[in-house]
Every structure is written in structure tokens, then in C-alpha cells.
Amino acid sequence: MELPEMPQLMGLSLLLGLLALMATAAVARGWLRAEEAKSSRSASQKANGFPLSKSSASKKQKQHQRIRKEKPQQHNFTHRLLAAALKSHSGNISCMDFSSNGKYLATCADDRTIRIWSTKDFLQREHRSMRANVELDHATLVRFSPDCRAFIVWLASGDTLRVFKMTKREDGGYTFTATPEDFPKKHKAPVINIGIASTGKFIMTVSSDTTILIWNLKGQVLSTINTNQMNNTHAAISPCSRFVASCGFTPDVKVWEVCFGKKGDFQEVVRAFELKGHSAAVHSFAFSNDSRRMASVSKDGTWKLWDIDVEYKKQQDPYLLRTGRFEEAGTTLCRLALSPDAQVLALASGSSIHLYNTRRGEKEECFEQVHGECITDLSFDITGRFLASCGDRAVRLFHNTPGHRAVMEEMQGHLKRASNDSTRQRLQQQLTQAQEALKSLGALKK
């Protein structure tokens, strides 16, 4: 049997290869047409509001499940005195503020939103919130205006103030609208706090260098304060709007008076008084609601309570009322909150909170590992019933049991000195209410 010649064999191989390529191309074209038709059907269904096919829907569901699995877990915390946990933010919360009318709590986070919570829902199972979006940026600080019709935020990337107006809708909700122009950039270092005077006459911003700026509501700088404290760690406006105070590297708290004329025109900022007594840098301070008391915490491992209701223009110095130990302050940056009546002091170090009775200087409660991150803000609500903290994606609210005990102690003391029946009756009623509140929380000491 003769073998075919070599050229004929090569020609046959080339012909077979060409046929195979043509068949493969035909199959590929058919598959592409099928995919295009499938994609077209899906797009058409979606555009007309129809559900996608089961296979595509299941694929989407699996993708969403994968995304959910990758989302970081929320930090779990339980305690008998935990009143509520507010959890609508998807980013870490850096600041919060209670409105002056007591109806709302504002929170801001790095998820580019501000949430406005209703305080009347705190003890309910559901916690409603309204959302304001921060376009192309996120807020690190938030403060309500005195009339509760607006709030201001400090922008992380923009390094400036932005004002949001709150407009009430017919359904009871609010529409949030940013004003057309932000405040001009003036600070040269990161801003660590902002505030609005309760009179509505000025805004304060403070940066981590030694600068405090006093602004009018139109974004014009009225005054620049150099604190001369090497660096600032905190600054705030007093609830009466008369004072601005700051603390930092030096072992004192400096207080200035912001002066306005009888017609409401700005005049000057003058040095008022200082809180002297710490032996190391002051981490933080706070005012009582009536601006007659201040509390401070220092790197020297102590906290102090002061009476600042003095005639400083006659060179009268504030009185030191109480000193307590807080060893954690020697090694960790601490945050401080003072209850509206100055009866309870809350100190936060890391992710833990410690509550002190300021009359006796004793620690009454301690909450460990409250948040998954370091606590970024700490505040009592305006009634003093709750203490709020934030540090991860949640705000946690605690019942202020030391506050109820302080009221009991105060009422018992007043009852012994009461001179008439109507006064005794009123004091007894307040005492009973505090006892019942503690009893309902299982915190009434026998």
C-alpha cells in the first residue's frame, strides 16, 4: 500500500484545521447573541419595573450576601443601666449634640451623613432618625443653633464651617438644606471643637495650635484669641454665652469674656479668670447648665470641681470645691462631661466610662469596653436623665443613677431644714420620684 505524498497530506491537514476554526467561530457567535439577548431582556425587565429572572436575582442576592459578610461587625455591649443604642450610622461617629429644647440629638460620622434623633424614642424599641447628607465631604463636629432650626458642622476635607437649615415638612419631618457658601478658611491647624452661643450672637472654633476664632453668623471673624498654651486640647462656650474657655499643655484653664454692647454689637474679648490648681496639662473641662460650676480633668491624675460664680472684675478667684483621683488621666487622653446640675461627673478613658458623685468625690458606676473604638464624645442630655457616648458606629445611652442618688441626698438634707408643710411636701415628692426611678432600674441601695 503506497503512502500519500507529503504535499497532499499537508493540504488535507490545513483544510481540516480551517473547518474546525469556522465551526468554533460559529459557536462563539451564537453564544454572544444569546448573552446579548439575555442582557437585553434583563435591562428591559428592570426598566419596566418587572422582577429579574430567578437566576440573575439569585446571583445578585449572593453578591449582596458577600458584601454583608465583608461589613465589619458591630461592637456588642450590654449593661443593666444601658437605656438604648442608636445604630443607623454606617461609619464611626465623631461628635454629637443635644438640642436646647431637649427634643433632638444630632450625630455626625465619616459615612457623610448627619443623623437627627428624636429623644422621645430613646426608651422605645425603634429609634427613628432623619438624615442629612454632606456632599463630597464628611463632618467631624456638629452643633445645633439656639432656636433648633439649623445646625453647623465642621467639614473634614474642606476645613471649614457649613450651615444647614432645617425646614419642617407637613408630615412632621424635616428637609435639610446647606447654605450656598461655607465659612472662609482661617485656621492653620486641625479644628478640635466648635460652638454656638445660646444668645445666637457668635460662633467659636478652636484649633489644635493656640488659636480660637470668634465669628459672627455671617462668617466674619470678630476676634482671634491666642491661648498661649503651646497647644489646645479643648475649648467651649459657657451655657450663658458670656464666657469662652480653653485648656491645653499648661496646667490651668483660661477663661475669657466675650463682650457685646447694649445694642448687640460686638465690642471685645477680655481675659476673665483662670482655674489654677492642677500640676500638669489639662485634658478637658465642662460647665454646669447654669454656668456657676466647672469641672476639669488633668494629666496629673486628678479631677476638680470649681465654683466660678465670682466677681472676677474685683480680682476674686474661683473656689475649688472638690478634688478626686482618676489615675487613668495620667496615661490616657480623657474626656469629661458634667451633669446639668453639676452633681455627677463622667470621665471617659479609652472605651470605658467612670461616673463620680461630685458631693462626696466617690466613684459610683463604671462601664467597661462600651465601644469598639476609643470614645470620641461624651454628653449628658439637658434633663440629666441620660448620659450619651459615641466612639464606633453607635451612640449608647445610660441611665444616670448617680444623678438620682444625688437628688435623694439633696432632698433629704433640705427636708431636715424645711420650715413649712408646702416646702416639705414638694421636697418629699422629689425624693419619692428619685427613689422610684432607682427602684425601677434595680439600683436602689437598701
Tab-separated table of C-alpha atoms in Angstrom:
chain	number	residue	atom	x	y	z
A	1	MET	CA	0.000	0.000	0.000
A	2	GLU	CA	1.512	3.338	-1.080
A	3	LEU	CA	1.576	6.297	1.322
A	4	PRO	CA	0.217	9.675	0.014
A	5	GLU	CA	2.786	12.202	-0.973
A	6	MET	CA	3.803	14.848	1.611
A	7	PRO	CA	2.246	17.950	-0.092
A	8	GLN	CA	-1.142	16.193	-0.302
A	9	LEU	CA	-1.024	15.328	3.435
A	10	MET	CA	-0.255	18.935	4.432
A	11	GLY	CA	-3.116	20.258	2.290
A	12	LEU	CA	-5.542	17.860	3.939
A	13	SER	CA	-4.407	18.958	7.436
A	14	LEU	CA	-4.831	22.649	6.593
A	15	LEU	CA	-8.350	22.007	5.247
A	16	LEU	CA	-9.395	20.176	8.429
A	17	GLY	CA	-7.946	22.968	10.639
A	18	LEU	CA	-9.813	25.639	8.671
A	19	LEU	CA	-13.109	23.749	9.052
A	20	ALA	CA	-12.526	23.438	12.829
A	21	LEU	CA	-11.870	27.202	13.174
A	22	MET	CA	-15.043	28.042	11.241
A	23	ALA	CA	-17.099	25.763	13.481
A	24	THR	CA	-15.620	27.333	16.643
A	25	ALA	CA	-16.355	30.857	15.365
A	26	ALA	CA	-19.954	29.923	14.587
A	27	VAL	CA	-20.462	28.526	18.096
A	28	ALA	CA	-18.934	31.666	19.652
A	29	ARG	CA	-21.186	33.978	17.599
A	30	GLY	CA	-24.219	32.006	18.711
A	31	TRP	CA	-23.174	32.222	22.380
A	32	LEU	CA	-22.592	36.012	22.142
A	33	ARG	CA	-26.028	36.531	20.533
A	34	ALA	CA	-27.639	34.513	23.332
A	35	GLU	CA	-25.852	36.568	26.007
A	36	GLU	CA	-26.835	39.855	24.326
A	37	ALA	CA	-30.451	38.750	24.139
A	38	LYS	CA	-30.391	37.701	27.822
A	39	SER	CA	-28.822	41.035	28.824
A	40	SER	CA	-31.354	42.945	26.738
A	41	ARG	CA	-34.250	41.066	28.398
A	42	SER	CA	-32.853	41.838	31.893
A	43	ALA	CA	-32.426	45.534	31.084
A	44	SER	CA	-35.911	45.683	29.600
A	45	GLN	CA	-37.422	43.990	32.658
A	46	LYS	CA	-35.588	46.370	35.016
A	47	ALA	CA	-36.566	49.467	33.025
A	48	ASN	CA	-40.231	48.445	33.049
A	49	GLY	CA	-40.275	47.643	36.775
A	50	PHE	CA	-40.546	43.847	36.330
A	51	PRO	CA	-38.570	41.439	38.540
A	52	LEU	CA	-35.426	39.908	37.113
A	53	SER	CA	-35.282	36.239	36.270
A	54	LYS	CA	-34.609	33.793	39.124
A	55	SER	CA	-31.035	33.058	38.033
A	56	SER	CA	-29.999	36.733	37.810
A	57	ALA	CA	-31.846	37.570	41.028
A	58	SER	CA	-30.105	34.736	42.863
A	59	LYS	CA	-26.719	35.931	41.552
A	60	LYS	CA	-27.444	39.454	42.849
A	61	GLN	CA	-28.565	38.024	46.184
A	62	LYS	CA	-25.302	36.084	46.523
A	63	GLN	CA	-23.300	39.244	45.734
A	64	HIS	CA	-25.194	41.187	48.426
A	65	GLN	CA	-24.608	38.351	50.883
A	66	ARG	CA	-20.875	38.513	50.170
A	67	ILE	CA	-20.899	42.319	50.748
A	68	ARG	CA	-22.759	41.848	54.034
A	69	LYS	CA	-20.221	39.295	55.196
A	70	GLU	CA	-17.366	41.723	54.489
A	71	LYS	CA	-19.043	44.532	56.526
A	72	PRO	CA	-17.346	44.923	59.943
A	73	GLN	CA	-19.272	43.543	62.890
A	74	GLN	CA	-20.991	45.980	65.255
A	75	HIS	CA	-19.452	46.055	68.747
A	76	ASN	CA	-21.720	44.320	71.256
A	77	PHE	CA	-22.213	45.803	74.708
A	78	THR	CA	-24.755	45.062	77.425
A	79	HIS	CA	-25.277	46.546	80.883
A	80	ARG	CA	-28.201	46.770	83.300
A	81	LEU	CA	-28.076	50.596	83.042
A	82	LEU	CA	-27.917	50.728	79.234
A	83	ALA	CA	-31.081	52.582	78.168
A	84	ALA	CA	-30.639	52.436	74.372
A	85	ALA	CA	-28.196	52.018	71.482
A	86	LEU	CA	-28.675	54.166	68.358
A	87	LYS	CA	-27.301	52.303	65.331
A	88	SER	CA	-28.268	53.899	61.984
A	89	HIS	CA	-24.788	55.181	61.034
A	90	SER	CA	-22.590	53.049	58.761
A	91	GLY	CA	-19.390	54.895	59.767
A	92	ASN	CA	-17.702	55.832	63.032
A	93	ILE	CA	-19.406	58.666	64.942
A	94	SER	CA	-17.108	61.545	65.925
A	95	CYS	CA	-19.443	64.063	67.596
A	96	MET	CA	-22.967	64.591	68.948
A	97	ASP	CA	-25.065	67.443	70.326
A	98	PHE	CA	-28.398	67.716	72.167
A	99	SER	CA	-30.727	70.498	71.028
A	100	SER	CA	-31.536	73.225	73.569
A	101	ASN	CA	-35.244	72.294	73.545
A	102	GLY	CA	-34.341	68.719	74.506
A	103	LYS	CA	-36.188	67.182	71.556
A	104	TYR	CA	-33.286	66.075	69.354
A	105	LEU	CA	-29.818	64.571	69.323
A	106	ALA	CA	-27.565	65.280	66.322
A	107	THR	CA	-24.718	62.915	65.405
A	108	CYS	CA	-22.129	63.080	62.620
A	109	ALA	CA	-19.968	60.274	61.225
A	110	ASP	CA	-17.469	59.528	58.480
A	111	ASP	CA	-20.277	57.978	56.384
A	112	ARG	CA	-21.006	61.501	55.039
A	113	THR	CA	-24.262	61.861	56.972
A	114	ILE	CA	-25.668	63.724	59.958
A	115	ARG	CA	-28.445	61.950	61.846
A	116	ILE	CA	-31.104	63.779	63.841
A	117	TRP	CA	-32.666	61.504	66.511
A	118	SER	CA	-35.878	62.060	68.464
A	119	THR	CA	-35.144	61.928	72.209
A	120	LYS	CA	-38.697	60.800	72.999
A	121	ASP	CA	-37.866	57.485	71.251
A	122	PHE	CA	-34.858	56.708	73.451
A	123	LEU	CA	-36.747	54.196	75.612
A	124	GLN	CA	-38.702	52.709	72.686
A	125	ARG	CA	-37.687	49.605	70.724
A	126	GLU	CA	-37.401	51.581	67.482
A	127	HIS	CA	-35.189	54.668	67.281
A	128	ARG	CA	-36.185	56.988	64.459
A	129	SER	CA	-33.710	59.338	62.823
A	130	MET	CA	-33.664	61.825	59.962
A	131	ARG	CA	-30.661	62.003	57.641
A	132	ALA	CA	-28.834	64.988	56.202
A	133	ASN	CA	-26.184	64.252	53.556
A	134	VAL	CA	-22.828	66.031	53.387
A	135	GLU	CA	-21.857	66.255	49.721
A	136	LEU	CA	-18.269	65.326	48.735
A	137	ASP	CA	-17.077	65.503	52.358
A	138	HIS	CA	-17.929	64.381	55.891
A	139	ALA	CA	-18.492	66.253	59.147
A	140	THR	CA	-16.308	65.779	62.231
A	141	LEU	CA	-18.199	68.188	64.547
A	142	VAL	CA	-21.868	69.199	64.805
A	143	ARG	CA	-23.755	71.798	66.890
A	144	PHE	CA	-27.425	72.870	66.974
A	145	SER	CA	-28.386	76.542	66.681
A	146	PRO	CA	-30.115	78.003	69.783
A	147	ASP	CA	-33.521	78.119	68.027
A	148	CYS	CA	-33.116	74.471	66.857
A	149	ARG	CA	-33.870	75.496	63.250
A	150	ALA	CA	-30.346	74.936	61.962
A	151	PHE	CA	-27.069	73.246	62.793
A	152	ILE	CA	-23.440	73.833	61.887
A	153	VAL	CA	-20.798	71.233	61.011
A	154	TRP	CA	-17.049	71.247	60.578
A	155	LEU	CA	-16.003	69.657	57.263
A	156	ALA	CA	-13.109	67.181	57.405
A	157	SER	CA	-11.668	67.810	53.931
A	158	GLY	CA	-12.954	71.363	53.420
A	159	ASP	CA	-11.508	72.604	56.757
A	160	THR	CA	-14.414	74.997	57.155
A	161	LEU	CA	-17.855	75.525	58.683
A	162	ARG	CA	-21.045	74.698	56.820
A	163	VAL	CA	-24.532	75.740	57.938
A	164	PHE	CA	-27.591	73.508	57.387
A	165	LYS	CA	-31.097	74.958	57.705
A	166	MET	CA	-33.909	72.725	58.967
A	167	THR	CA	-37.312	73.219	57.308
A	168	LYS	CA	-40.300	71.390	58.766
A	169	ARG	CA	-42.477	69.424	56.331
A	170	GLU	CA	-46.210	68.763	56.519
A	171	ASP	CA	-45.596	65.137	57.558
A	172	GLY	CA	-43.660	66.298	60.638
A	173	GLY	CA	-40.221	65.529	59.200
A	174	TYR	CA	-37.528	67.990	58.164
A	175	THR	CA	-35.762	68.996	54.970
A	176	PHE	CA	-32.076	69.876	55.422
A	177	THR	CA	-30.548	72.479	53.120
A	178	ALA	CA	-26.924	73.644	53.157
A	179	THR	CA	-26.408	77.380	52.756
A	180	PRO	CA	-24.847	78.382	49.392
A	181	GLU	CA	-21.474	79.415	50.847
A	182	ASP	CA	-19.289	77.863	53.535
A	183	PHE	CA	-17.305	79.973	56.011
A	184	PRO	CA	-13.861	81.112	54.763
A	185	LYS	CA	-10.816	79.060	55.702
A	186	LYS	CA	-8.928	80.732	58.545
A	187	HIS	CA	-7.398	78.047	60.775
A	188	LYS	CA	-3.878	76.764	60.101
A	189	ALA	CA	-4.148	73.641	62.283
A	190	PRO	CA	-6.856	70.930	62.694
A	191	VAL	CA	-10.036	72.192	64.366
A	192	ILE	CA	-10.903	70.270	67.566
A	193	ASN	CA	-14.186	71.901	68.626
A	194	ILE	CA	-16.903	74.341	67.569
A	195	GLY	CA	-19.785	76.026	69.391
A	196	ILE	CA	-22.683	78.474	69.021
A	197	ALA	CA	-23.560	80.955	71.765
A	198	SER	CA	-27.018	80.385	73.272
A	199	THR	CA	-27.746	84.059	72.512
A	200	GLY	CA	-27.060	83.412	68.828
A	201	LYS	CA	-24.576	86.286	68.725
A	202	PHE	CA	-21.390	84.391	67.860
A	203	ILE	CA	-19.765	81.114	66.833
A	204	MET	CA	-16.493	79.759	68.245
A	205	THR	CA	-13.953	77.493	66.554
A	206	VAL	CA	-10.739	76.239	68.153
A	207	SER	CA	-7.750	74.532	66.540
A	208	SER	CA	-5.029	72.317	67.989
A	209	ASP	CA	-2.383	75.068	67.844
A	210	THR	CA	-3.165	78.035	70.152
A	211	THR	CA	-5.941	79.702	68.132
A	212	ILE	CA	-9.578	80.391	68.996
A	213	LEU	CA	-11.690	82.335	66.489
A	214	ILE	CA	-14.876	84.235	67.348
A	215	TRP	CA	-17.171	84.600	64.294
A	216	ASN	CA	-20.436	86.346	63.613
A	217	LEU	CA	-23.205	84.302	61.988
A	218	LYS	CA	-22.308	85.647	58.522
A	219	GLY	CA	-18.830	84.097	58.571
A	220	GLN	CA	-16.800	87.168	59.513
A	221	VAL	CA	-14.087	86.855	62.187
A	222	LEU	CA	-14.820	89.188	65.109
A	223	SER	CA	-11.787	88.311	67.218
A	224	THR	CA	-8.761	85.997	67.330
A	225	ILE	CA	-7.635	84.633	70.713
A	226	ASN	CA	-4.102	83.332	71.264
A	227	THR	CA	-4.343	80.957	74.254
A	228	ASN	CA	-0.541	80.797	74.788
A	229	GLN	CA	-0.929	77.196	75.981
A	230	MET	CA	1.539	75.673	73.469
A	231	ASN	CA	-1.343	73.620	72.128
A	232	ASN	CA	-5.095	73.443	72.736
A	233	THR	CA	-6.824	70.228	73.794
A	234	HIS	CA	-10.330	71.647	74.315
A	235	ALA	CA	-12.349	74.876	74.238
A	236	ALA	CA	-16.029	75.624	74.782
A	237	ILE	CA	-18.631	78.378	75.206
A	238	SER	CA	-20.378	78.616	78.575
A	239	PRO	CA	-24.160	77.926	78.521
A	240	CYS	CA	-24.800	81.571	79.489
A	241	SER	CA	-22.774	82.643	76.385
A	242	ARG	CA	-20.764	85.073	78.461
A	243	PHE	CA	-17.513	83.099	78.502
A	244	VAL	CA	-15.178	81.133	76.234
A	245	ALA	CA	-12.687	78.834	77.983
A	246	SER	CA	-9.744	76.732	76.824
A	247	CYS	CA	-7.239	74.197	78.165
A	248	GLY	CA	-4.090	72.628	76.780
A	249	PHE	CA	-0.456	71.925	77.575
A	250	THR	CA	-0.362	74.280	80.584
A	251	PRO	CA	-1.810	73.184	83.990
A	252	ASP	CA	-4.668	75.699	84.004
A	253	VAL	CA	-7.982	76.507	82.313
A	254	LYS	CA	-8.164	80.029	80.857
A	255	VAL	CA	-11.485	81.863	80.633
A	256	TRP	CA	-12.340	84.951	78.528
A	257	GLU	CA	-15.447	87.140	78.474
A	258	VAL	CA	-16.951	87.903	75.049
A	259	CYS	CA	-18.369	91.429	75.400
A	260	PHE	CA	-21.271	92.929	73.421
A	261	GLY	CA	-22.829	96.381	73.653
A	262	LYS	CA	-26.399	97.171	74.706
A	263	LYS	CA	-27.443	97.226	71.048
A	264	GLY	CA	-25.970	93.771	70.454
A	265	ASP	CA	-22.839	94.973	68.677
A	266	PHE	CA	-19.569	93.112	69.345
A	267	GLN	CA	-17.038	95.043	71.424
A	268	GLU	CA	-14.095	92.928	72.596
A	269	VAL	CA	-12.818	89.719	74.184
A	270	VAL	CA	-11.182	90.252	77.595
A	271	ARG	CA	-9.403	87.888	79.962
A	272	ALA	CA	-11.732	86.970	82.858
A	273	PHE	CA	-10.136	84.400	85.207
A	274	GLU	CA	-8.194	81.120	85.377
A	275	LEU	CA	-8.693	77.778	87.098
A	276	LYS	CA	-5.358	77.147	88.815
A	277	GLY	CA	-4.565	74.064	90.851
A	278	HIS	CA	-3.578	71.236	88.526
A	279	SER	CA	0.115	70.331	88.275
A	280	ALA	CA	0.098	69.011	84.677
A	281	ALA	CA	-1.649	69.569	81.333
A	282	VAL	CA	-5.454	69.728	81.415
A	283	HIS	CA	-7.222	67.232	79.130
A	284	SER	CA	-10.740	68.650	79.226
A	285	PHE	CA	-13.320	70.677	81.179
A	286	ALA	CA	-17.062	71.342	81.230
A	287	PHE	CA	-19.579	73.893	82.521
A	288	SER	CA	-22.739	73.208	84.519
A	289	ASN	CA	-26.001	74.272	82.922
A	290	ASP	CA	-26.233	77.480	84.980
A	291	SER	CA	-22.558	78.391	84.260
A	292	ARG	CA	-21.838	78.572	88.005
A	293	ARG	CA	-19.708	75.417	88.195
A	294	MET	CA	-16.859	73.998	86.129
A	295	ALA	CA	-15.113	70.624	86.252
A	296	SER	CA	-11.667	69.773	84.858
A	297	VAL	CA	-9.513	66.648	84.462
A	298	SER	CA	-5.718	66.704	84.199
A	299	LYS	CA	-2.726	64.588	83.300
A	300	ASP	CA	-1.768	64.858	86.997
A	301	GLY	CA	-4.354	62.097	87.661
A	302	THR	CA	-6.995	64.301	89.299
A	303	TRP	CA	-10.347	65.883	88.525
A	304	LYS	CA	-11.536	69.104	90.164
A	305	LEU	CA	-14.881	70.833	90.691
A	306	TRP	CA	-14.900	74.652	90.832
A	307	ASP	CA	-17.284	77.408	91.881
A	308	ILE	CA	-16.890	80.111	89.210
A	309	ASP	CA	-19.779	82.321	90.389
A	310	VAL	CA	-17.357	85.015	91.495
A	311	GLU	CA	-16.762	88.750	90.969
A	312	TYR	CA	-13.695	88.308	88.810
A	313	LYS	CA	-13.641	92.006	87.892
A	314	LYS	CA	-12.793	92.622	91.558
A	315	GLN	CA	-9.974	90.026	91.272
A	316	GLN	CA	-11.983	87.363	93.099
A	317	ASP	CA	-10.681	83.884	92.152
A	318	PRO	CA	-12.853	80.779	91.573
A	319	TYR	CA	-13.247	78.455	94.583
A	320	LEU	CA	-12.029	74.869	94.473
A	321	LEU	CA	-14.899	72.738	95.817
A	322	ARG	CA	-13.666	69.165	95.347
A	323	THR	CA	-10.664	67.175	94.120
A	324	GLY	CA	-10.910	63.491	93.148
A	325	ARG	CA	-8.451	60.890	91.886
A	326	PHE	CA	-8.594	59.486	88.357
A	327	GLU	CA	-5.349	57.614	87.721
A	328	GLU	CA	-6.184	56.802	84.070
A	329	ALA	CA	-5.795	60.504	83.223
A	330	GLY	CA	-2.055	60.219	83.882
A	331	THR	CA	-1.507	57.987	80.859
A	332	THR	CA	-4.553	58.423	78.580
A	333	LEU	CA	-6.259	61.406	76.962
A	334	CYS	CA	-9.591	61.785	78.784
A	335	ARG	CA	-12.988	63.262	78.008
A	336	LEU	CA	-15.246	64.856	80.582
A	337	ALA	CA	-18.971	65.594	80.923
A	338	LEU	CA	-20.693	67.378	83.825
A	339	SER	CA	-24.387	66.813	84.536
A	340	PRO	CA	-26.600	69.912	84.169
A	341	ASP	CA	-26.894	70.256	87.976
A	342	ALA	CA	-23.139	69.573	88.497
A	343	GLN	CA	-23.948	66.631	90.801
A	344	VAL	CA	-22.383	63.956	88.565
A	345	LEU	CA	-19.073	63.880	86.708
A	346	ALA	CA	-18.499	61.453	83.815
A	347	LEU	CA	-14.937	60.661	82.722
A	348	ALA	CA	-14.049	58.610	79.640
A	349	SER	CA	-10.670	56.995	79.014
A	350	GLY	CA	-10.190	54.658	76.061
A	351	SER	CA	-13.513	52.835	75.671
A	352	SER	CA	-14.552	52.969	79.360
A	353	ILE	CA	-16.693	55.450	81.343
A	354	HIS	CA	-16.495	56.279	85.065
A	355	LEU	CA	-19.205	58.187	86.967
A	356	TYR	CA	-18.445	60.189	90.135
A	357	ASN	CA	-20.636	61.857	92.746
A	358	THR	CA	-19.213	65.390	92.972
A	359	ARG	CA	-20.562	65.957	96.522
A	360	ARG	CA	-18.576	63.097	98.011
A	361	GLY	CA	-15.959	62.597	95.295
A	362	GLU	CA	-16.743	58.873	95.124
A	363	LYS	CA	-16.922	56.687	92.019
A	364	GLU	CA	-20.429	55.206	91.711
A	365	GLU	CA	-20.538	53.456	88.327
A	366	CYS	CA	-18.065	52.096	85.781
A	367	PHE	CA	-18.862	50.907	82.249
A	368	GLU	CA	-16.053	48.905	80.599
A	369	GLN	CA	-15.484	48.475	76.825
A	370	VAL	CA	-18.565	50.488	75.921
A	371	HIS	CA	-17.433	50.933	72.285
A	372	GLY	CA	-15.246	49.075	69.824
A	373	GLU	CA	-13.080	52.203	69.429
A	374	CYS	CA	-11.923	54.968	71.783
A	375	ILE	CA	-14.770	57.192	72.969
A	376	THR	CA	-14.920	60.330	70.811
A	377	ASP	CA	-17.658	62.264	72.620
A	378	LEU	CA	-19.476	62.222	75.962
A	379	SER	CA	-22.514	64.286	76.991
A	380	PHE	CA	-25.481	64.426	79.379
A	381	ASP	CA	-28.885	65.283	77.933
A	382	ILE	CA	-30.415	68.561	79.139
A	383	THR	CA	-32.606	66.808	81.751
A	384	GLY	CA	-29.662	64.910	83.253
A	385	ARG	CA	-31.554	61.605	82.982
A	386	PHE	CA	-29.222	60.125	80.375
A	387	LEU	CA	-25.506	60.038	79.628
A	388	ALA	CA	-24.646	59.556	75.943
A	389	SER	CA	-21.363	58.290	74.484
A	390	CYS	CA	-20.077	57.511	70.992
A	391	GLY	CA	-16.902	56.001	69.594
A	392	ASP	CA	-17.815	53.452	66.922
A	393	ARG	CA	-20.956	53.280	64.756
A	394	ALA	CA	-23.362	53.518	67.703
A	395	VAL	CA	-24.461	56.011	70.350
A	396	ARG	CA	-25.024	54.382	73.734
A	397	LEU	CA	-27.323	55.955	76.318
A	398	PHE	CA	-27.083	55.167	80.036
A	399	HIS	CA	-29.477	55.836	82.902
A	400	ASN	CA	-27.885	58.404	85.215
A	401	THR	CA	-28.357	56.528	88.518
A	402	PRO	CA	-25.741	58.637	90.387
A	403	GLY	CA	-27.874	61.661	89.471
A	404	HIS	CA	-30.967	60.144	91.097
A	405	ARG	CA	-28.956	59.268	94.223
A	406	ALA	CA	-27.598	62.822	94.380
A	407	VAL	CA	-31.154	64.200	94.235
A	408	MET	CA	-32.132	61.862	97.102
A	409	GLU	CA	-29.220	63.076	99.240
A	410	GLU	CA	-30.017	66.712	98.495
A	411	MET	CA	-33.756	66.359	99.213
A	412	GLN	CA	-33.114	64.501	102.471
A	413	GLY	CA	-30.846	67.348	103.597
A	414	HIS	CA	-33.415	70.000	102.629
A	415	LEU	CA	-36.236	68.087	104.384
A	416	LYS	CA	-34.410	68.326	107.706
A	417	ARG	CA	-34.253	72.105	107.337
A	418	ALA	CA	-37.712	72.662	105.775
A	419	SER	CA	-39.712	75.294	107.683
A	420	ASN	CA	-43.258	74.783	106.320
A	421	ASP	CA	-45.544	71.984	105.156
A	422	SER	CA	-45.772	73.019	101.486
A	423	THR	CA	-41.961	73.001	101.145
A	424	ARG	CA	-41.749	69.610	102.886
A	425	GLN	CA	-44.437	68.215	100.584
A	426	ARG	CA	-42.624	69.401	97.449
A	427	LEU	CA	-39.274	68.019	98.660
A	428	GLN	CA	-40.860	64.702	99.624
A	429	GLN	CA	-42.390	64.405	96.148
A	430	GLN	CA	-38.963	64.901	94.502
A	431	LEU	CA	-37.413	62.396	96.906
A	432	THR	CA	-40.091	59.801	96.106
A	433	GLN	CA	-39.635	60.280	92.350
A	434	ALA	CA	-35.868	59.698	92.657
A	435	GLN	CA	-36.441	56.585	94.789
A	436	GLU	CA	-38.955	55.168	92.314
A	437	ALA	CA	-36.595	55.826	89.383
A	438	LEU	CA	-33.769	53.938	91.136
A	439	LYS	CA	-36.107	51.121	92.158
A	440	SER	CA	-37.299	50.629	88.550
A	441	LEU	CA	-33.642	50.320	87.449
A	442	GLY	CA	-32.776	47.910	90.262
A	443	ALA	CA	-30.280	50.449	91.609
A	444	LEU	CA	-31.923	51.499	94.899
A	445	LYS	CA	-29.465	50.876	97.704
A	446	LYS	CA	-31.027	49.499	100.887
